[in-house]
PDB file of C-alpha atoms in Angstrom:
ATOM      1  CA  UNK Q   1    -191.191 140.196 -10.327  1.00  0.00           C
ATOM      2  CA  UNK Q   2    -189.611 136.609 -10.680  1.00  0.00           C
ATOM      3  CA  UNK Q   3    -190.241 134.916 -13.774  1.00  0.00           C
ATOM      4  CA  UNK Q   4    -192.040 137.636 -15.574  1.00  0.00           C
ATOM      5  CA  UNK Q   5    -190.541 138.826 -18.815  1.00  0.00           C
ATOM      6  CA  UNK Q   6    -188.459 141.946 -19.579  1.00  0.00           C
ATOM      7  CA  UNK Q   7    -187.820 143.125 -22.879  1.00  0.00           C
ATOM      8  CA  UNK Q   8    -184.209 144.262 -23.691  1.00  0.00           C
ATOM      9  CA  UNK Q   9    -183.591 146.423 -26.877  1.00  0.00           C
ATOM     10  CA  UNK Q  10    -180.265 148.065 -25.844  1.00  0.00           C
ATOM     11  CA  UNK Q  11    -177.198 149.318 -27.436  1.00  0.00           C
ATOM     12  CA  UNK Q  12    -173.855 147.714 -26.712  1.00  0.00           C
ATOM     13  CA  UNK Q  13    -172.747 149.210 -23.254  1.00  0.00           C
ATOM     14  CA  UNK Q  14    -171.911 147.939 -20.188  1.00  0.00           C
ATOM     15  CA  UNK Q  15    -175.649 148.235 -19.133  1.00  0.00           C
ATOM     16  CA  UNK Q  16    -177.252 145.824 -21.155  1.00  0.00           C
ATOM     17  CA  UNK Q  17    -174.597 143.474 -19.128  1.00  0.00           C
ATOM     18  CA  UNK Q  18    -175.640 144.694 -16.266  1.00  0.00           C
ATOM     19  CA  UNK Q  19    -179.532 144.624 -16.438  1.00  0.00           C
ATOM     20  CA  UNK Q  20    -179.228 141.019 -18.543  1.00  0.00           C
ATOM     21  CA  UNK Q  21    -177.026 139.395 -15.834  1.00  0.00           C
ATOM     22  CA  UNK Q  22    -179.073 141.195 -13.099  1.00  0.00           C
ATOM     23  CA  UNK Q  23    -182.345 140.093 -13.811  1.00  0.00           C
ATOM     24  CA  UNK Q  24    -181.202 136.379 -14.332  1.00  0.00           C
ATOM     25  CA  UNK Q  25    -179.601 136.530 -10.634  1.00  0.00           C
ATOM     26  CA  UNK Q  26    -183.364 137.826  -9.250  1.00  0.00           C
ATOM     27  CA  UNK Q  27    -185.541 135.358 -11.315  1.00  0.00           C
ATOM     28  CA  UNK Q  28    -186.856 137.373 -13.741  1.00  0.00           C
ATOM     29  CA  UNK Q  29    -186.514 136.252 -17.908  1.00  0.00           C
ATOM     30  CA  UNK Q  30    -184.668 139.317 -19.703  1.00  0.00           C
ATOM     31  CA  UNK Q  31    -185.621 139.153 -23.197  1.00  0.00           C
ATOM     32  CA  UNK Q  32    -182.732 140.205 -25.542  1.00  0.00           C
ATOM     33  CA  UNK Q  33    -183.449 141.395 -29.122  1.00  0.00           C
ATOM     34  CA  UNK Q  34    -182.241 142.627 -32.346  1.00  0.00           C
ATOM     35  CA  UNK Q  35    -181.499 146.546 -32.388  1.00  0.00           C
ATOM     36  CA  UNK Q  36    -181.848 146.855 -36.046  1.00  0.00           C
ATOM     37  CA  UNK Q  37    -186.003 145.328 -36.511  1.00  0.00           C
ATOM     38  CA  UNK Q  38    -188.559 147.478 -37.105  1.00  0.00           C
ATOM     39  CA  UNK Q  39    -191.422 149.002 -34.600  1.00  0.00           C
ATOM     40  CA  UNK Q  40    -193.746 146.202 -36.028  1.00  0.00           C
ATOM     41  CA  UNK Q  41    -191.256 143.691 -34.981  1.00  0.00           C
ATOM     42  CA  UNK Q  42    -191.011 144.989 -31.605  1.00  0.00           C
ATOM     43  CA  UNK Q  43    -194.777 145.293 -31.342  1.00  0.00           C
ATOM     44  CA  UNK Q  44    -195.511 141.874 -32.080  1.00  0.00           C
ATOM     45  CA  UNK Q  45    -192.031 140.494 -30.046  1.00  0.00           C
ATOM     46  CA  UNK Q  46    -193.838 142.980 -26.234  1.00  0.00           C
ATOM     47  CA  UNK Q  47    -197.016 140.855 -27.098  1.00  0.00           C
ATOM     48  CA  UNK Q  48    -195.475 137.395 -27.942  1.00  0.00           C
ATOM     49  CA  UNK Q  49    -193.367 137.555 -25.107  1.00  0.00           C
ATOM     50  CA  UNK Q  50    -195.889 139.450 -22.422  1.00  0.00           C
ATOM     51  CA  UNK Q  51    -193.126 141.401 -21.290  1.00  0.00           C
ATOM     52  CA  UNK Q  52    -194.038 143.299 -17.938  1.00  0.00           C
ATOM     53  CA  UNK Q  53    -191.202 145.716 -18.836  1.00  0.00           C
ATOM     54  CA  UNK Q  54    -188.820 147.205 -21.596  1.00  0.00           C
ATOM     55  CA  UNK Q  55    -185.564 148.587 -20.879  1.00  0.00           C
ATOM     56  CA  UNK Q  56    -184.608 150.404 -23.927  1.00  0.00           C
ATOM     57  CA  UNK Q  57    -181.708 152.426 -25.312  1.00  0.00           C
ATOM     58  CA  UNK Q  58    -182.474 156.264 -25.428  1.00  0.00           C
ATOM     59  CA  UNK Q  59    -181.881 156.256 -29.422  1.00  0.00           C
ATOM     60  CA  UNK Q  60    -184.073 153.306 -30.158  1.00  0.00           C
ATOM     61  CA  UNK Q  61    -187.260 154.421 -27.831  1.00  0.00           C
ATOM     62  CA  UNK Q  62    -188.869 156.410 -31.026  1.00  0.00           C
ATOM     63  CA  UNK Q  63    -189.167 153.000 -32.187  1.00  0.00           C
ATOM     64  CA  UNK Q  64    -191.705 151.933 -29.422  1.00  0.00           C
ATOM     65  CA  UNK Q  65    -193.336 155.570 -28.730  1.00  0.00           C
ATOM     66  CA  UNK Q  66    -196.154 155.395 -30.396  1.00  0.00           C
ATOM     67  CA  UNK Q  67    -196.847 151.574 -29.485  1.00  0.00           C
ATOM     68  CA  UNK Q  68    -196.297 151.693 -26.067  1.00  0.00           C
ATOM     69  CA  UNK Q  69    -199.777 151.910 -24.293  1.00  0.00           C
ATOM     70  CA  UNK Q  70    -201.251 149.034 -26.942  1.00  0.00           C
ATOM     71  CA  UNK Q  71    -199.464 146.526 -24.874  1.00  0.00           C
ATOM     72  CA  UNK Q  72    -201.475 145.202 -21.220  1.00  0.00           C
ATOM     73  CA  UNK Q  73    -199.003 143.298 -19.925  1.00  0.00           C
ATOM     74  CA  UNK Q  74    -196.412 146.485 -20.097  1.00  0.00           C
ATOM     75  CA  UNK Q  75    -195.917 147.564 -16.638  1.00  0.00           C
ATOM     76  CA  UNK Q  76    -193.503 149.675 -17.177  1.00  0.00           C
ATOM     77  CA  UNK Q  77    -190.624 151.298 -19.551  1.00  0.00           C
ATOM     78  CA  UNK Q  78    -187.325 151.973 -18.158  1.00  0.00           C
ATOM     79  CA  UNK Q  79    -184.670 154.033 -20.270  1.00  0.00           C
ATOM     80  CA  UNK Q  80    -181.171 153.827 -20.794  1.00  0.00           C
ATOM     81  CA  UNK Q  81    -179.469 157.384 -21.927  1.00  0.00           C
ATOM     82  CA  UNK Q  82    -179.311 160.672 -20.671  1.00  0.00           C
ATOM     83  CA  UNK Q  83    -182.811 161.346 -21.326  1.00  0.00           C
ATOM     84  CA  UNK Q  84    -185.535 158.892 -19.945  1.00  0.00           C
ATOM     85  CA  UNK Q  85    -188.078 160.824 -22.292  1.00  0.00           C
ATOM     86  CA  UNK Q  86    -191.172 160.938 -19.280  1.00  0.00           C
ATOM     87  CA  UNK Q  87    -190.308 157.388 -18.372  1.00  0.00           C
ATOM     88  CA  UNK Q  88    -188.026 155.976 -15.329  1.00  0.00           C
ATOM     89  CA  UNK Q  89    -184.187 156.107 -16.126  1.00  0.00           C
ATOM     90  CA  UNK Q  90    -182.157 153.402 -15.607  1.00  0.00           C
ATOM     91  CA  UNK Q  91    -178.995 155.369 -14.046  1.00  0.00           C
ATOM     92  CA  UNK Q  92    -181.144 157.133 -11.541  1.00  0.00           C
ATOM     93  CA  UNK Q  93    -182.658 153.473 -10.701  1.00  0.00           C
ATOM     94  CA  UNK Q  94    -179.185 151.855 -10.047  1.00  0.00           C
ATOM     95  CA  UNK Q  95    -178.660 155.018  -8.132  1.00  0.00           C
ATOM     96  CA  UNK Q  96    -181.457 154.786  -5.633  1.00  0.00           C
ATOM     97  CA  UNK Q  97    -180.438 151.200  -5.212  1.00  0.00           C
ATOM     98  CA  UNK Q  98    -180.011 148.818  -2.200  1.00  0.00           C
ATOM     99  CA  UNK Q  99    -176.332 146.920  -2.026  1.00  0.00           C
ATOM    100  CA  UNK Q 100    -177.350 144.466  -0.426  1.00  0.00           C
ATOM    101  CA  UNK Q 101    -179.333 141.563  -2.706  1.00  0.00           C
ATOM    102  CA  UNK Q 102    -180.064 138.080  -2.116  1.00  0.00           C
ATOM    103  CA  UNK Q 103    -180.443 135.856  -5.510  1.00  0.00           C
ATOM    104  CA  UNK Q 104    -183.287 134.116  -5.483  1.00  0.00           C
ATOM    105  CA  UNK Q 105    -183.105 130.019  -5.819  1.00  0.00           C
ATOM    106  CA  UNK Q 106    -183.576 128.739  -9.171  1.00  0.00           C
ATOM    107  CA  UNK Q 107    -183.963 125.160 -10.657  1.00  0.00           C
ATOM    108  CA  UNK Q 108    -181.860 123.734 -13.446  1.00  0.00           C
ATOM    109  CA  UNK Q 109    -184.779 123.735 -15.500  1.00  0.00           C
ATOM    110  CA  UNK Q 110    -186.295 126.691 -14.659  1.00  0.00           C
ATOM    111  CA  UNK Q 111    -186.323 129.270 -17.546  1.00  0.00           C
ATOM    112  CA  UNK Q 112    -183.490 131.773 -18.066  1.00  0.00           C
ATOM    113  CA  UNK Q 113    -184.368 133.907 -20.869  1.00  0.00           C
ATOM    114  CA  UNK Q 114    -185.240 133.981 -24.304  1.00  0.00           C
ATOM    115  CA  UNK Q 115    -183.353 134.686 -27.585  1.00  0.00           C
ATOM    116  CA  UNK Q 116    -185.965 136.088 -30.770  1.00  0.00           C
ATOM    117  CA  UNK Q 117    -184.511 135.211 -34.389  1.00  0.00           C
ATOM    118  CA  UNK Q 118    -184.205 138.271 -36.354  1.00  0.00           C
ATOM    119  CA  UNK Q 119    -186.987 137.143 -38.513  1.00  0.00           C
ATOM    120  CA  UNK Q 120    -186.071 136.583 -41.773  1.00  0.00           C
ATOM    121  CA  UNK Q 121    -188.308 134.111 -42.524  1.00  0.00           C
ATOM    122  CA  UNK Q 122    -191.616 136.027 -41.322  1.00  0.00           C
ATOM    123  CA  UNK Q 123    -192.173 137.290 -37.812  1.00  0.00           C
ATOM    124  CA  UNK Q 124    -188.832 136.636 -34.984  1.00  0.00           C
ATOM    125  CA  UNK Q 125    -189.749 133.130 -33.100  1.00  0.00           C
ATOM    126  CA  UNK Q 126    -188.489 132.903 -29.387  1.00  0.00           C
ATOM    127  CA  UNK Q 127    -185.960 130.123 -28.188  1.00  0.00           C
ATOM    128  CA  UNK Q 128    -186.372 129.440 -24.558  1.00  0.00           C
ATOM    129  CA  UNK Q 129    -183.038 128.837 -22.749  1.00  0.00           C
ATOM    130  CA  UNK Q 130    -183.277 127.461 -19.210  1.00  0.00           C
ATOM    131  CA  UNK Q 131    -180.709 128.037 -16.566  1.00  0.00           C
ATOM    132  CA  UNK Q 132    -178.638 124.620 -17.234  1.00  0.00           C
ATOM    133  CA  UNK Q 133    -178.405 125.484 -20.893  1.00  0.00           C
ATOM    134  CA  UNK Q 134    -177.108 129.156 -20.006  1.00  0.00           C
ATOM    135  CA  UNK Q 135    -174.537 127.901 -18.096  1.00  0.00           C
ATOM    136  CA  UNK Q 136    -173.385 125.591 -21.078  1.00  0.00           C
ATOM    137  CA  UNK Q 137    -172.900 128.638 -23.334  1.00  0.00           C
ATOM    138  CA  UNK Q 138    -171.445 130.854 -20.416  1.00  0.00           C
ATOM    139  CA  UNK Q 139    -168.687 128.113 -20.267  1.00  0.00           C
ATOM    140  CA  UNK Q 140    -168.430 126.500 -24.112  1.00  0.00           C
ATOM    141  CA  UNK Q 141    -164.894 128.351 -24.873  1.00  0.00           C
ATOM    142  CA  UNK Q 142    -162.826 128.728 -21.174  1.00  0.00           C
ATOM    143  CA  UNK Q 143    -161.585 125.104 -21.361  1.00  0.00           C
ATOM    144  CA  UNK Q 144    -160.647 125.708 -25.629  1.00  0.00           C
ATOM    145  CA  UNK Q 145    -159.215 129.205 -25.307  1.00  0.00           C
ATOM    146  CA  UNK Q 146    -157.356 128.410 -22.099  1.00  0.00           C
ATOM    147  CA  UNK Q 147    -159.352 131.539 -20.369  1.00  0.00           C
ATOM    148  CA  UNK Q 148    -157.906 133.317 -17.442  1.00  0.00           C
ATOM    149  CA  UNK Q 149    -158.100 136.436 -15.147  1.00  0.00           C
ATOM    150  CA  UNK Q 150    -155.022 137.464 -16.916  1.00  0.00           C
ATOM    151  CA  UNK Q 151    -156.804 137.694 -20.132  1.00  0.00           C
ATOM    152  CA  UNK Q 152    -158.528 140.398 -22.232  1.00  0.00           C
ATOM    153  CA  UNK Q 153    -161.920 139.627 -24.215  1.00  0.00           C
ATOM    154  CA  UNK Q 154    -162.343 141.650 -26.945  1.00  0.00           C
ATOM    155  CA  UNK Q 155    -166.167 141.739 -28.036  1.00  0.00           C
ATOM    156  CA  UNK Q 156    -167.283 143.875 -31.004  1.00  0.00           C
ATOM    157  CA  UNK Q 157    -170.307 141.798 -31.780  1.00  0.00           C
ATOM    158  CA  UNK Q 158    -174.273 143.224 -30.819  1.00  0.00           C
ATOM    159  CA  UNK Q 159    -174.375 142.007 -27.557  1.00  0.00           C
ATOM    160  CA  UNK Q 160    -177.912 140.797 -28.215  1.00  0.00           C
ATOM    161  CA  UNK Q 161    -176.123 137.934 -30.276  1.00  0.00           C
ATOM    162  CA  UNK Q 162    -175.575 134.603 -28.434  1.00  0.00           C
ATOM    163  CA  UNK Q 163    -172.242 134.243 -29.684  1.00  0.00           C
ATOM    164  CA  UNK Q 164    -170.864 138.136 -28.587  1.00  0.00           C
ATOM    165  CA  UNK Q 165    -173.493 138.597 -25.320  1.00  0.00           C
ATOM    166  CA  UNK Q 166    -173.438 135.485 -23.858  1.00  0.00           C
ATOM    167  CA  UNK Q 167    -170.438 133.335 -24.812  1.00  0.00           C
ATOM    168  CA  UNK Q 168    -167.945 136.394 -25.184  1.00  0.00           C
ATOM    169  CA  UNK Q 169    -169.632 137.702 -21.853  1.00  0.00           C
ATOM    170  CA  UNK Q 170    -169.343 134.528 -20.186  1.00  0.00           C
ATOM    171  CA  UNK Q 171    -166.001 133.660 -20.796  1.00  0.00           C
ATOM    172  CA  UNK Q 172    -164.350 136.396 -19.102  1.00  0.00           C
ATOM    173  CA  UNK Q 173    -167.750 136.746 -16.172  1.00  0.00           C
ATOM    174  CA  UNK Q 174    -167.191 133.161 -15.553  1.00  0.00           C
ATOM    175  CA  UNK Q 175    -162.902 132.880 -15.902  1.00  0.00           C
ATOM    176  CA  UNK Q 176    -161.879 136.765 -14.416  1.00  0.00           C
ATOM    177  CA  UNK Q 177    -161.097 137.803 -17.360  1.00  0.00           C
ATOM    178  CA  UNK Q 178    -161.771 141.545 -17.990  1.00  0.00           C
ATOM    179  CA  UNK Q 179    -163.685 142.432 -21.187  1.00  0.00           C
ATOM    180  CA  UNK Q 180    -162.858 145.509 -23.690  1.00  0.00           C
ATOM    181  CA  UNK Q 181    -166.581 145.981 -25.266  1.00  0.00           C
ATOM    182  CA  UNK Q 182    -166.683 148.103 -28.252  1.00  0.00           C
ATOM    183  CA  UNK Q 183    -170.212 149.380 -29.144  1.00  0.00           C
ATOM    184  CA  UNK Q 184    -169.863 148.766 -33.181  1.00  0.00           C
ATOM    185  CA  UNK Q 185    -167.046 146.647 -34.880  1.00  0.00           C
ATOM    186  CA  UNK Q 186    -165.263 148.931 -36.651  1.00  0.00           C
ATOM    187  CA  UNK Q 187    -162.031 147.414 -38.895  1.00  0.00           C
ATOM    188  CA  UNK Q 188    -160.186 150.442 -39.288  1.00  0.00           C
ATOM    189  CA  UNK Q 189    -159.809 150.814 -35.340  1.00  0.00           C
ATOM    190  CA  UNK Q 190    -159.320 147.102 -34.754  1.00  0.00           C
ATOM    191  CA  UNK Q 191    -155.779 146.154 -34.336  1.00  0.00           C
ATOM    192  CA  UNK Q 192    -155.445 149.878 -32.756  1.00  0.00           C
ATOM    193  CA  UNK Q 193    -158.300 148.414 -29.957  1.00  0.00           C
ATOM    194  CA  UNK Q 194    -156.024 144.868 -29.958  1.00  0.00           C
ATOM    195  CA  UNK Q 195    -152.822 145.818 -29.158  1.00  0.00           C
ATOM    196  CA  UNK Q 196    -153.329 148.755 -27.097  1.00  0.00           C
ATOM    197  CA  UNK Q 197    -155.578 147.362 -24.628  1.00  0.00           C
ATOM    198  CA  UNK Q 198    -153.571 144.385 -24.420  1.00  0.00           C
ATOM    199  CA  UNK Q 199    -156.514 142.056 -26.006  1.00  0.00           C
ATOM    200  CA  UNK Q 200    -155.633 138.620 -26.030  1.00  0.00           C
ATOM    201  CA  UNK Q 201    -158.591 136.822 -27.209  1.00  0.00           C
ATOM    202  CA  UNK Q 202    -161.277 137.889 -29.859  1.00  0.00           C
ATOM    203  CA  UNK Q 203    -164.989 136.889 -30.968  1.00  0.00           C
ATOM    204  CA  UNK Q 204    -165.969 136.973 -34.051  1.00  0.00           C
ATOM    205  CA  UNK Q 205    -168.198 135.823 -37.044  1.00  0.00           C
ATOM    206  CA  UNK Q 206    -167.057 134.740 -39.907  1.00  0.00           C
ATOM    207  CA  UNK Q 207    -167.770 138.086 -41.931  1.00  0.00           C
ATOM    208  CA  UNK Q 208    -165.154 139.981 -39.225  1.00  0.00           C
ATOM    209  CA  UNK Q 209    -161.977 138.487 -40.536  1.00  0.00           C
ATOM    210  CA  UNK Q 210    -162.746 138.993 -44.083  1.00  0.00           C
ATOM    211  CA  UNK Q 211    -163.260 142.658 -43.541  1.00  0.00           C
ATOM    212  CA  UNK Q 212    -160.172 142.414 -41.494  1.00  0.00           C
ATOM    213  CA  UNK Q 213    -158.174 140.566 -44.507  1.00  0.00           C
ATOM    214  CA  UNK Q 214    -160.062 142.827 -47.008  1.00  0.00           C
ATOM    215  CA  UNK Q 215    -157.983 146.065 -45.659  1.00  0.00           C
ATOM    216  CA  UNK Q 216    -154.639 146.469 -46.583  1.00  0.00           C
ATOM    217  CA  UNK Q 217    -152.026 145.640 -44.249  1.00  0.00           C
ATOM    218  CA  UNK Q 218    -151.816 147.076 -40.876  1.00  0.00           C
ATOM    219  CA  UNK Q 219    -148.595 148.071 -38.345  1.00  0.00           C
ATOM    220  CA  UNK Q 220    -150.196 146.895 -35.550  1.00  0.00           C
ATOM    221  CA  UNK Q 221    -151.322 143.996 -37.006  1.00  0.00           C
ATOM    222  CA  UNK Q 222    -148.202 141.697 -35.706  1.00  0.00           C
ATOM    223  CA  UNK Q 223    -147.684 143.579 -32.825  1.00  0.00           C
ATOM    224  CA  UNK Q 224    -150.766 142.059 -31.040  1.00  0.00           C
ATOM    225  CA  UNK Q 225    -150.784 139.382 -27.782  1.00  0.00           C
ATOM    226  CA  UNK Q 226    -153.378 137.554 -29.355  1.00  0.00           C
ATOM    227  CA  UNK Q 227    -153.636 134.035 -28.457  1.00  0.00           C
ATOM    228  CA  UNK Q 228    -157.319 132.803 -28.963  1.00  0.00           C
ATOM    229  CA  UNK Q 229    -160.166 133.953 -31.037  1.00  0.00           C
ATOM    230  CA  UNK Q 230    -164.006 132.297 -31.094  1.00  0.00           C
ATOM    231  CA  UNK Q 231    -167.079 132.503 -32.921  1.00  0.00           C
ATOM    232  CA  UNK Q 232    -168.587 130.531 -35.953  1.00  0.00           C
ATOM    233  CA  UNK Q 233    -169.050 130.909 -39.598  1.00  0.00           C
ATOM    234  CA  UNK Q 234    -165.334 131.420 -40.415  1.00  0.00           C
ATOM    235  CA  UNK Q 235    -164.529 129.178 -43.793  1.00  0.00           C
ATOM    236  CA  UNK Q 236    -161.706 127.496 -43.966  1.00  0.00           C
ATOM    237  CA  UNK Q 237    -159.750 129.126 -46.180  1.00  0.00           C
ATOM    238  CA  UNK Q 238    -160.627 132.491 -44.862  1.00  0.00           C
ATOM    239  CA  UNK Q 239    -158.945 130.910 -41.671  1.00  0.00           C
ATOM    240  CA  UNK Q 240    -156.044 129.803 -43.222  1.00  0.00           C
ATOM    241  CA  UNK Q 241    -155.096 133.482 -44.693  1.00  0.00           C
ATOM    242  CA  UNK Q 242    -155.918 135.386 -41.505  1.00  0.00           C
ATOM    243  CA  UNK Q 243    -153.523 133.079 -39.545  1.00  0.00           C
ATOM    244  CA  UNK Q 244    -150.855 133.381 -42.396  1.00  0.00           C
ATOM    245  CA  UNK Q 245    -151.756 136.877 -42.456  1.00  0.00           C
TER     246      UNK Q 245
END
């Protein structure tokens, strides 16, 4: 129901873009988080946030099996995977329905969703993004990269990350750009992924080109249609020899 929470701990498919986008468009807060916490962390994050639901990935449930009836506010638990394991599976549920949906009318202000950090320093803490601040990070690269529907987005980042779910997500939802989502980076198989989908912008962090430059050299690797890449915590001169490179 609108504005209550939903807990999100999915792999990186074209579901969790699905069932993040779709419960923004009918009012309700999807709540994103780190795939690779432990069942503590996801304990405390379904009380701290109140969620009223979890979707989860069918690999990561065992994580919240033997938790799940401690929690009050969980209504229900919705799986993603072949096997809903006793609970409600999410194909069967975009089976069954309706095509025809009206988005509900939301406020700049109102919130969107929240983001948990991946706590480090003790337990995650929640950011609260309202809907004016999503639609700042949906849009932050188009203008930069020059994003259009004849572009390619290639994302390899957990799609639970701001920078890989949201910005790489948004600059092709909100351009026409099509997306080419692999579900773990992988540096062997990138330039293979690049040039024969025809990618023609990339996201990354920082830590992506250096295991890129860290390979030796690759055929494909000036064969590409690149044009653009975004993300953060490149250093300069990592820059400097990928470009060369």
């Amino acid at each position: 129901r609108r504005e209550q929470r939903v807990l999100m701990c999915m792999l990186d498919t074209v579901d969790f873009v699905a069932v993040f986008l779709g419960c923004i468009k009918a009012g309700i807060v999807p709540v994103p988080v780190n795939t690779r916490l432990t069942a503590k962390d996801y304990s405390f994050m379904l009380d701290d946030s109140r969620a009223a639901a979890l979707v989860v990935s069918e690999p990561l449930y065992p994580l919240f099996e033997e938790d799940i009836d401690a929690h009050p506010a969980l209504e229900q638990v919705i799986v993603s995977g072949a096997d809903s394991l006793g609970h409600k599976g999410l194909s069967d549920l975009i089976a069954a329905a309706s095509d025809r949906f009206e988005p509900v009318r939301t406020r700049r202000d109102d919130m969107c969703f929240w983001l948990y950090t991946s706590g480090t320093t003790g337990m995650p803490k929640a950011t609260r993004i309202t809907n004016s601040r999503l639609q700042i990070m949906l849009r932050t690269f188009i203008a930069p990269c020059y994003t259009g529907p004849r572009d390619r987005v290639y994302i390899t980042l957990p799609l639970y990350h701001g920078t890989g779910g949201i910005c790489g997500v948004g600059q092709a939802m909100m351009s026409g750009a099509s997306i080419v989502l692999r579900r773990k980076f992988s540096a062997s198989a990138f330039w293979d992924d690049v040039v024969d989908e025809g990618v023609t912008s990339i996201v990354y962090i920082g830590e992506l080109c250096r295991y890129l430059l860290n390979r030796p050299p690759h055929p494909k690797e000036r064969a590409h249609r690149l044009q653009t890449g975004f993300g953060n915590g490149l250093r300069p001169e990592i820059w400097t020899e990928f470009r060369e490179r």
